[in-house]
Short mmCIF file of C-alpha atoms and ligand atoms in Angstrom, two decimals:
data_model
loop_
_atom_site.label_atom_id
_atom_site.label_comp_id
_atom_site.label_asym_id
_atom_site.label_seq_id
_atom_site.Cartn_x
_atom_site.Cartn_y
_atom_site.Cartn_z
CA UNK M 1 0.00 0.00 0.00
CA UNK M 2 2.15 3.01 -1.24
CA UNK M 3 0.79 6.32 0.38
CA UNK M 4 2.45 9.74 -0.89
CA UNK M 5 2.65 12.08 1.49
CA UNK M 6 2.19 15.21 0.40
CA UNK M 7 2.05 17.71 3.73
CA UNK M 8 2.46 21.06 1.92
CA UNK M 9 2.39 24.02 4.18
CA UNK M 10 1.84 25.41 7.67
CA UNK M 11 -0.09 23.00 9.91
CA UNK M 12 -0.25 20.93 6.85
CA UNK M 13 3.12 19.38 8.35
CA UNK M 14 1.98 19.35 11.61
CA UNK M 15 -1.04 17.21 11.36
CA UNK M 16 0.03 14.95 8.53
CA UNK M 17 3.20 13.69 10.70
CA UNK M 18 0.01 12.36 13.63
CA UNK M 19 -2.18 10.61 10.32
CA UNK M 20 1.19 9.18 9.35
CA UNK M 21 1.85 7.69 12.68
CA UNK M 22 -1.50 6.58 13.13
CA UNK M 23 -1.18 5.03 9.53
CA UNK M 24 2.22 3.07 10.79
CA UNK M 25 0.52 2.40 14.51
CA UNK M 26 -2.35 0.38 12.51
CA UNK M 27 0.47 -0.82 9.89
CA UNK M 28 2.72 -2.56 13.21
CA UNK M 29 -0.78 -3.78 14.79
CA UNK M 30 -2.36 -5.91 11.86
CA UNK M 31 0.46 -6.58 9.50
CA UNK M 32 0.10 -4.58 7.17
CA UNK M 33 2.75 -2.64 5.04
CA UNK M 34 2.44 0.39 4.13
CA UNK M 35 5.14 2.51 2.02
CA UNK M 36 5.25 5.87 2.54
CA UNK M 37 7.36 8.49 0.03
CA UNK M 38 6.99 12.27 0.57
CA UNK M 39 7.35 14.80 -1.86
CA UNK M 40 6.86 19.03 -1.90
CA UNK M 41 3.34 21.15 -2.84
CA UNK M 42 2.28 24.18 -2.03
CA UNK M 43 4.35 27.19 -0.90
CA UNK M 44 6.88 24.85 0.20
CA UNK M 45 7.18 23.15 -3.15
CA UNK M 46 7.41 26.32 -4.92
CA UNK M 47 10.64 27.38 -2.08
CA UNK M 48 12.13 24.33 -3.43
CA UNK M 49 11.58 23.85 -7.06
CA UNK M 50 9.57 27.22 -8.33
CA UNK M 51 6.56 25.19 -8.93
CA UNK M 52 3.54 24.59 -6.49
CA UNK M 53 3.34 20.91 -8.05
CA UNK M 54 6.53 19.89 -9.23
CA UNK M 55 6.64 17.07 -11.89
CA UNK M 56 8.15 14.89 -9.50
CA UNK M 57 5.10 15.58 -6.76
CA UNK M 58 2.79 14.51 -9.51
CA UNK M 59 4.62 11.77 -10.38
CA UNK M 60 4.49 9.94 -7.25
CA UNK M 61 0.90 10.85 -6.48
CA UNK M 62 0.28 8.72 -10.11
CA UNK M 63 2.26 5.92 -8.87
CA UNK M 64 0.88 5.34 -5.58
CA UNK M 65 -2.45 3.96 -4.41
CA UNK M 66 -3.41 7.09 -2.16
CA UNK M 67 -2.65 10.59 -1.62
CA UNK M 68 -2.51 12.36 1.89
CA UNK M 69 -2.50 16.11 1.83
CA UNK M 70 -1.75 18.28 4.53
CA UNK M 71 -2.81 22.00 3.21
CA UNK M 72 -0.99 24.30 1.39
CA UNK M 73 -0.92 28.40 1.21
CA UNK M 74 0.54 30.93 3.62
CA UNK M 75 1.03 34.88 3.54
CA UNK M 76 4.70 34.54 2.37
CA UNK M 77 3.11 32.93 -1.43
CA UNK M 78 -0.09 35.64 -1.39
CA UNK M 79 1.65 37.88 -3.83
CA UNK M 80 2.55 35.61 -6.39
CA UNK M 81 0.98 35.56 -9.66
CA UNK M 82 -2.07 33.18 -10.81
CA UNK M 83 -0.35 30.05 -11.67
CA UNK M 84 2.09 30.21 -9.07
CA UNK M 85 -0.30 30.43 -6.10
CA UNK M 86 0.41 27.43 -4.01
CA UNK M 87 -3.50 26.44 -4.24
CA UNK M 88 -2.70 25.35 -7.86
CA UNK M 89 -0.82 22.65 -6.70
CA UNK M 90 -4.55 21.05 -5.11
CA UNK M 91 -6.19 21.98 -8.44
CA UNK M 92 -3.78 20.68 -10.52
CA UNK M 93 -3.63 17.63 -8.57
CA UNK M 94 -8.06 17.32 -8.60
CA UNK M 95 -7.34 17.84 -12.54
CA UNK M 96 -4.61 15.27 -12.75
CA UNK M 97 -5.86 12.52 -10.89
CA UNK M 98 -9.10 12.95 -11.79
CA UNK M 99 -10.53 13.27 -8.76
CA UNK M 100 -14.25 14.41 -9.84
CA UNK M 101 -15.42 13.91 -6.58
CA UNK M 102 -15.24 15.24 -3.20
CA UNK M 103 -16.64 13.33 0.25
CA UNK M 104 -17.09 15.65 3.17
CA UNK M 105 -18.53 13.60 6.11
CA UNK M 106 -20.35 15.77 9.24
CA UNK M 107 -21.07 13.55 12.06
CA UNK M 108 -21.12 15.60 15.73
CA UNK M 109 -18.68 13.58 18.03
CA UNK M 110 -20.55 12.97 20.81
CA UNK M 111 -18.85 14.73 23.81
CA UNK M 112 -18.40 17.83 21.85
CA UNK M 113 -22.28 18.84 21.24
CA UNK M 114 -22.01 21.36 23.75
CA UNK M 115 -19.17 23.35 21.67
CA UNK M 116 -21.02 23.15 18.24
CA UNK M 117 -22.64 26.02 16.91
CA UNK M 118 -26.53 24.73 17.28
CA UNK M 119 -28.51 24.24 20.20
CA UNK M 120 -27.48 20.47 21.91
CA UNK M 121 -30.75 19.34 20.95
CA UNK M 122 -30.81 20.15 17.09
CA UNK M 123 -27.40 18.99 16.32
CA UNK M 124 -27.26 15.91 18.61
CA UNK M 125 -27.20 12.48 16.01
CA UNK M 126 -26.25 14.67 13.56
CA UNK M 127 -24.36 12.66 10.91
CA UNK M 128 -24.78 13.40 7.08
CA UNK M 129 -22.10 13.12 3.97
CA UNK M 130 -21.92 15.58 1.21
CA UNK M 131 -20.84 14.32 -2.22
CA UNK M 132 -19.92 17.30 -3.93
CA UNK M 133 -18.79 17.57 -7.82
CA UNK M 134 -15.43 18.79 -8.11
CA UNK M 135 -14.61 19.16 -11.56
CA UNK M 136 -17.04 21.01 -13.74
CA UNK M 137 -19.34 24.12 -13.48
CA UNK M 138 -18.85 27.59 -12.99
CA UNK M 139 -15.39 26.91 -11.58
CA UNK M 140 -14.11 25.50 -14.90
CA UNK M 141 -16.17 26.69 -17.44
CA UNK M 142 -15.32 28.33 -20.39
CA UNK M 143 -15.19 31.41 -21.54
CA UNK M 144 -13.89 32.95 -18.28
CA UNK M 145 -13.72 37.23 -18.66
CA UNK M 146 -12.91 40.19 -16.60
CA UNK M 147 -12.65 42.57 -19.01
CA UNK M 148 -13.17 46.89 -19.11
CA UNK M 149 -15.36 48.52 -22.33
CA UNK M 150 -16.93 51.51 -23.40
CA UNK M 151 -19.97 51.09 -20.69
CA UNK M 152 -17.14 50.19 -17.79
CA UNK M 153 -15.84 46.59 -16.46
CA UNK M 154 -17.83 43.17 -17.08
CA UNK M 155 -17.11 39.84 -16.56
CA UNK M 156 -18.36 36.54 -17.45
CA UNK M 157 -17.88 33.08 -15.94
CA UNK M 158 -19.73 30.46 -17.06
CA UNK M 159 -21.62 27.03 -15.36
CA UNK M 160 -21.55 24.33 -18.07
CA UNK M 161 -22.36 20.54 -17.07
CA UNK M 162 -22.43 17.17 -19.43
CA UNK M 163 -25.35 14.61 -18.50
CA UNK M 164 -21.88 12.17 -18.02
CA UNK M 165 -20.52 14.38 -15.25
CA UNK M 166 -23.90 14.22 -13.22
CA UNK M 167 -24.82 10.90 -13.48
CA UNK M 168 -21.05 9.34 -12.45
CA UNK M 169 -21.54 11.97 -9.04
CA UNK M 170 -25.11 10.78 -8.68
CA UNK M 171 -24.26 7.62 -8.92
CA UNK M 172 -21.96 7.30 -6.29
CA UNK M 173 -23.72 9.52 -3.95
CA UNK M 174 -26.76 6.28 -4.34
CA UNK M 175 -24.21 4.19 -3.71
CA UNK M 176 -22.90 5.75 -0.98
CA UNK M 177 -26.35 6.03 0.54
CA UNK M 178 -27.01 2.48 -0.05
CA UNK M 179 -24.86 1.77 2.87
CA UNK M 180 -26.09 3.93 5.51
CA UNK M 181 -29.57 5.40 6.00
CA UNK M 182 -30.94 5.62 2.07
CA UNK M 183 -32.15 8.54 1.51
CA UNK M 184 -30.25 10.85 -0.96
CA UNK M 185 -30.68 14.91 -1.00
CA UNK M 186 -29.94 16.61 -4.59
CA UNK M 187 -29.71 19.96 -4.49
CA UNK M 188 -29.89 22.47 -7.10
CA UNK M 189 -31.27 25.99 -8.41
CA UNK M 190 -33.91 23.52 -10.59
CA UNK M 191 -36.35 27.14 -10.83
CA UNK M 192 -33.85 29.25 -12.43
CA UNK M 193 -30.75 27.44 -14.24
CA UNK M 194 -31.05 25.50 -17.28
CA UNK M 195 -27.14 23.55 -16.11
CA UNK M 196 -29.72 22.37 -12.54
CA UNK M 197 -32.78 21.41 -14.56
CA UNK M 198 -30.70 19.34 -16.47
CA UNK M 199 -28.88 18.34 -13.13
CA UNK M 200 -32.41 17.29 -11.71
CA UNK M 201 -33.19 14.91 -14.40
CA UNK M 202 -30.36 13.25 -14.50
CA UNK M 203 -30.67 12.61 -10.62
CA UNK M 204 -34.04 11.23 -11.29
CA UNK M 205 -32.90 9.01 -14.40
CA UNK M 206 -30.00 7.66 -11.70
CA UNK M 207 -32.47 6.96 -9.13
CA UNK M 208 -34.27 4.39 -10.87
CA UNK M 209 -31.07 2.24 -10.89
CA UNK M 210 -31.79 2.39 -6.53
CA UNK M 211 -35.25 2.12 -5.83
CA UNK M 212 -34.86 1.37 -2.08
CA UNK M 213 -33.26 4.99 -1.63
CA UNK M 214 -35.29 7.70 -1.11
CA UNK M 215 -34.52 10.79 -2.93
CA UNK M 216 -35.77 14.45 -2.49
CA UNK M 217 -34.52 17.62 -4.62
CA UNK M 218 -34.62 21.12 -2.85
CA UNK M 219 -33.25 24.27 -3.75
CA UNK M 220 -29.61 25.35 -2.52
CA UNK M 221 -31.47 28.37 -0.86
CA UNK M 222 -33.78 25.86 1.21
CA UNK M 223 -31.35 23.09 1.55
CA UNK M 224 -28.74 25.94 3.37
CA UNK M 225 -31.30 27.20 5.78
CA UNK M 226 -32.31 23.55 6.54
CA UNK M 227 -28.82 22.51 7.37
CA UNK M 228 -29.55 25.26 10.37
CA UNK M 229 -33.00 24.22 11.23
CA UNK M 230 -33.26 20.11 11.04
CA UNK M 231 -29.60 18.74 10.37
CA UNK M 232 -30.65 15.79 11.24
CA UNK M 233 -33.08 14.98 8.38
CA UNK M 234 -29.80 14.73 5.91
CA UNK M 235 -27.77 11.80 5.10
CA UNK M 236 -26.49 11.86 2.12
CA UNK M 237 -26.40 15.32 0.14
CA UNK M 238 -25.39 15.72 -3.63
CA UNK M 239 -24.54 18.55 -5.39
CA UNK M 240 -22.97 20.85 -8.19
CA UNK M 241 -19.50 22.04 -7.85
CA UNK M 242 -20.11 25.64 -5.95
CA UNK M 243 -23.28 24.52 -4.31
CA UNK M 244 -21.22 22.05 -2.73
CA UNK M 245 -18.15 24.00 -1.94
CA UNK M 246 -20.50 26.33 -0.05
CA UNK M 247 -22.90 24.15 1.59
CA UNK M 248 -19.83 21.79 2.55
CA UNK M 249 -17.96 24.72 4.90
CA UNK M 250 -21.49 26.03 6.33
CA UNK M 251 -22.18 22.39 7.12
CA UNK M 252 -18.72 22.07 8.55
CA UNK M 253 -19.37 24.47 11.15
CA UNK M 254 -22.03 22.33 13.04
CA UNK M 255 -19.55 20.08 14.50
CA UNK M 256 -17.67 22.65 16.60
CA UNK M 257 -14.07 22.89 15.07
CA UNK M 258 -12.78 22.65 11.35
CA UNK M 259 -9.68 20.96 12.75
CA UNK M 260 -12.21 17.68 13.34
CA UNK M 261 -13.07 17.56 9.78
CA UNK M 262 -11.84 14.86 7.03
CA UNK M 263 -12.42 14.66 3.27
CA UNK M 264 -11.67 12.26 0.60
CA UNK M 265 -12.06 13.28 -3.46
CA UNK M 266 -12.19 10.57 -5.20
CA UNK M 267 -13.08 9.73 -9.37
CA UNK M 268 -9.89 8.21 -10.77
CA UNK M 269 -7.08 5.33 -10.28
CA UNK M 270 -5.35 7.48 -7.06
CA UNK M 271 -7.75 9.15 -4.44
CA UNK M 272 -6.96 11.79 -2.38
CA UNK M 273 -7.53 12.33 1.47
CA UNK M 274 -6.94 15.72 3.44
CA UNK M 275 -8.43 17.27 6.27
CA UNK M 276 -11.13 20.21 5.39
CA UNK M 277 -9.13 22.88 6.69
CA UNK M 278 -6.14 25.02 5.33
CA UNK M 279 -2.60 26.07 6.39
CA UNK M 280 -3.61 28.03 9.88
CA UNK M 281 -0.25 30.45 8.92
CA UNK M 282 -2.07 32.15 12.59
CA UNK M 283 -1.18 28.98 14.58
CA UNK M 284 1.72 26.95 12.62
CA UNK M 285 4.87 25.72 14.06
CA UNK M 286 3.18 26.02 17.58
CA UNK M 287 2.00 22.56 18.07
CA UNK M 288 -1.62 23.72 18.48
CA UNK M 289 -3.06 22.29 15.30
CA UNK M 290 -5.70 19.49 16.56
CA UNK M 291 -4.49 17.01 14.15
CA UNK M 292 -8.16 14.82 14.34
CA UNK M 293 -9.23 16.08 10.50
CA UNK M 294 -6.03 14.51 8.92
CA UNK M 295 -6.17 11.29 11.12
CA UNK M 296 -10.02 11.00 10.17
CA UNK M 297 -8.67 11.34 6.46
CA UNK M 298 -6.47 8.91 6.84
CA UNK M 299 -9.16 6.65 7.89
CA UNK M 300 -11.01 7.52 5.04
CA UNK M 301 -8.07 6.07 3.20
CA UNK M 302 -7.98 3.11 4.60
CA UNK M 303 -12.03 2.58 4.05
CA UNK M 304 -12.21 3.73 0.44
CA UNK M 305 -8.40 3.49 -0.86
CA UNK M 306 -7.66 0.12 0.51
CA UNK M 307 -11.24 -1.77 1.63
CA UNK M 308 -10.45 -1.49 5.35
CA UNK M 309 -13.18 -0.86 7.36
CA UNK M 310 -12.46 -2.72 10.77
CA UNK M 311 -9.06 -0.47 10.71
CA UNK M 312 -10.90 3.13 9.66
CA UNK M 313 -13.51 2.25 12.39
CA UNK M 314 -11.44 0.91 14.72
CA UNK M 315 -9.35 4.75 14.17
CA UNK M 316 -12.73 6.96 14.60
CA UNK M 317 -13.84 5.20 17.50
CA UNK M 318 -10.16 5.94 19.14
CA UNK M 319 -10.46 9.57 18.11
CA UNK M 320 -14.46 9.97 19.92
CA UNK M 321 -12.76 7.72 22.92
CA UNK M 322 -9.55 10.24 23.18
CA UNK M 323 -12.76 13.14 22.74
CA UNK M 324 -15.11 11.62 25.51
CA UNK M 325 -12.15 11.40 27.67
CA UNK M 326 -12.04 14.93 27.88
CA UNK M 327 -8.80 15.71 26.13
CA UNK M 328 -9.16 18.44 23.74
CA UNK M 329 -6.44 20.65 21.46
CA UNK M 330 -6.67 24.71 21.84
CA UNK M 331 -9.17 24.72 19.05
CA UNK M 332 -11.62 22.96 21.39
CA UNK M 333 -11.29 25.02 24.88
CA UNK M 334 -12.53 28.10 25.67
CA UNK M 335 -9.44 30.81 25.42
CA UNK M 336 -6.90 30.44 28.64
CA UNK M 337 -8.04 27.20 29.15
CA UNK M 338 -5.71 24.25 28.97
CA UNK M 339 -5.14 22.35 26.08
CA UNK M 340 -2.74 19.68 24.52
CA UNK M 341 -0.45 19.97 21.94
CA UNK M 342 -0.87 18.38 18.34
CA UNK M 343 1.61 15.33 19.20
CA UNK M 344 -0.11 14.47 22.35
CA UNK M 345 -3.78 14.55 20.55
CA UNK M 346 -2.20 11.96 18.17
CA UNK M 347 -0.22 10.18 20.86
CA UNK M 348 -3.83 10.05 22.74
CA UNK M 349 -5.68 8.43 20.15
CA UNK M 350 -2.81 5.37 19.22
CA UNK M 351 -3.06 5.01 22.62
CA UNK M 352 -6.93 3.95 22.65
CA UNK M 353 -6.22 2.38 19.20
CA UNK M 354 -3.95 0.14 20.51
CA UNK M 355 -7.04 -1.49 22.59
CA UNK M 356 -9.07 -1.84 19.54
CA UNK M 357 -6.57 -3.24 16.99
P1 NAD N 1 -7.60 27.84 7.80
O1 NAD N 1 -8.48 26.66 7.71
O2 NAD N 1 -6.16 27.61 7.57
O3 NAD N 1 -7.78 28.51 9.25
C1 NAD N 1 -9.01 29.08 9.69
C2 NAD N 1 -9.01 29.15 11.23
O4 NAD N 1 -9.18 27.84 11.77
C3 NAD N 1 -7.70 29.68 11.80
O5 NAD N 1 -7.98 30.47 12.93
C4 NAD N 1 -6.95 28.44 12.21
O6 NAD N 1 -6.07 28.63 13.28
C5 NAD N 1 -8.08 27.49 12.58
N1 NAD N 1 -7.72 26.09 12.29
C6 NAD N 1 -7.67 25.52 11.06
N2 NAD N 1 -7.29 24.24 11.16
C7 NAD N 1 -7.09 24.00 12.47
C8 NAD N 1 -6.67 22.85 13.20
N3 NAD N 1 -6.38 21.67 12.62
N4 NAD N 1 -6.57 22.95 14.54
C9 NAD N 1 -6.85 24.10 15.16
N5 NAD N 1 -7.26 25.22 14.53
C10 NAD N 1 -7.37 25.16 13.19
O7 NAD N 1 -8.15 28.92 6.77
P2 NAD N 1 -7.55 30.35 6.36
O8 NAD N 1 -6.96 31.01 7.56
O9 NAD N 1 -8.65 31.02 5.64
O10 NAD N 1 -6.41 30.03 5.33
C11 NAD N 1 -5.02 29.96 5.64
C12 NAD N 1 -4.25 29.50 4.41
O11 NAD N 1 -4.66 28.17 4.06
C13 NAD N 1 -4.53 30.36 3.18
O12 NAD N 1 -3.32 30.50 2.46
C14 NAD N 1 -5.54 29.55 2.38
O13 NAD N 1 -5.47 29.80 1.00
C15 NAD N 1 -5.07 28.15 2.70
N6 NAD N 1 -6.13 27.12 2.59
C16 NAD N 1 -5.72 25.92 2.13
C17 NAD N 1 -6.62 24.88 2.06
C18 NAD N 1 -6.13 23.55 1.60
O14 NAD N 1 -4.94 23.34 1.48
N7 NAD N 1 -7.00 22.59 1.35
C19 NAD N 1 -7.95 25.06 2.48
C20 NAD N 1 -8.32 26.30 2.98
C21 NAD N 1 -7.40 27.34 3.04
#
């Protein structure tokens, strides 16, 4: 099982070393063998080798059988130009490997419903996965214009989607809901946009293929003040490319910290598995990262990468032990209260692993 580690920047580092040790921890337990290379992305990448994702980087992401990304970016890279930001180097790699689809799940641990964002009682059970498409719409359409004319500025982007691009996302998403509670949530802008009308009917044509899940289409306006009201009525949500991105980070704030949140994008040969949050240039090289989002990823890894499931289990149910035990990073205590570093969060759930391997 060849994993390329790609940490990138900041806290990227940080956490990634804990998922890697967890990785090796479960490795030493059941006999398995995993191979781990590391290569450059990001701002650190372009330090290095004046590229965000070297050839080389690329090269081993193709060659492995998973990807684990830290996060890349930082204020010393904000004032480069376009195509040497280092957040090329995550859409270059999406592009590359193909990866036309991202997984973001949202389940509340337990023992930290009093620190999410919702009332105890709204958010409690809360546990719902958004399948997101990553490749198309208005982030990659064509043509793309900012420019200035006789009248003053304009600018056009535009949303394009092929019936082939829904129905592989759709598809999944069934599947996907297949194994947990079967129901399926496609959301769209079905009353104004001719790209979500189509979107809808391609849902509906996929659906037929899985009559025992349910499926109900609302409108990104509805399904976003939902999310608020009843969270717990979603399990599986699919959607278009910047629906998703949006819905995914609201969503992400109803479990209390972003440093608790995984994600996998998957699509092609290699999958990729990072934690939802970026380089925290506020926080890095202070060992206060909680490093739970990249150990849930790499969990993720094991479960869709490498058909693992008693070892990805086994690793969440260490991580809500470690939580329910009351140990928490900075990101999880109120300010001036004490917390533990990144290394001992990590430390604290191979520690409960070990019981469960
Ligand atoms: P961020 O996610 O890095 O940080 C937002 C806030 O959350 C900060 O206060 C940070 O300290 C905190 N935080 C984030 N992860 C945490 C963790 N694991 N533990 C504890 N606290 C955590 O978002 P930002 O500040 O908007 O962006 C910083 C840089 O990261 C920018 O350069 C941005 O472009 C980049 N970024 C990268 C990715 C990625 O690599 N996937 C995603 C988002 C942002």
């Amino acid at each position: 099982m060849k994993i390329a580690v790609l940490p990138g920047d900041g806290i990227g580092r940080e956490v990634t070393a804990e998922a890697v040790k967890t990785l090796e921890f479960v490795g030493r337990r059941r006999s398995l063998s995993f191979d781990f290379e590391e290569a450059a992305v990001g701002g650190a990448a372009l330090d290095a080798h004046g590229e965000p994702l070297p050839a080389a980087s690329l090269a081993l992401a193709r060659q492995s059988g998973a990807v684990l990304l830290g996060a890349v970016g930082g204020p010393k890279w904000d004032e480069q130009p376009y195509d040497k930001r280092p957040e090329r180097a995550l859409l270059g790699l999406r592009k590359e490997l193909e990866l036309h689809v991202n997984l973001r799940p949202v389940k509340l641990i337990e023992a930290l419903a009093d620190r999410a964002s919702l009332r105890s009682e709204v958010i409690r059970g809360c546990d719902m996965m958004i399948v997101r498409e990553l490749t198309g719409g208005i982030y990659f359409g064509e043509p793309r214009l900012l420019e200035r004319g006789d009248k003053g500025r304009w600018a056009v982007d535009t949303l394009v989607y092929h019936d082939w691009e829904i129905e592989r996302v759709a598809r999944l998403a069934f599947e996907i809901a297949r194994k947990r509670r079967k129901r399926v949530h496609s959301v769209d802008k079905a009353n104004i946009l001719k790209s979500s009308m189509l979107w809808r009917e391609v849902v509906e044509e996929v659906a037929r293929d899985f009559t025992d899940v349910k499926l109900q289409h609302l409108l990104v306006d509805t399904c976003a003040m939902q999310i608020l009201r009843d969270p717990l009525q979603f399990d599986v949500i699919v959607t278009e490319n910047m629906f998703g991105d949006i819905l995914s980070d609201e969503a992400a704030m109803l479990g209390g910290s972003i440093g608790l949140l995984p994600s996998a994008s998957l699509g092609g040969r290699v999958a990729m598995y990072e934690p939802v949050h970026g380089s925290a240039p506020d926080i890095a090289g202070q060992g206060k990262a909680n490093p739970v989002a990249s150990i849930l990823s790499a969990a993720m890894m094991l479960r869709h990468s490498f058909d693992r499931e008693s070892e990805a289990s086994a690793i969440e149910t260490a991580v809500e032990q470690t939580l329910a035990d009351g140990l928490r990073t900075a990101d999880l205590v109120p300010a001036g209260e004490k917390a533990i570093s990144t290394t001992e969060m990590g430390d604290a759930v191979r520690v409960r692993l070990e019981k469960l391997l």
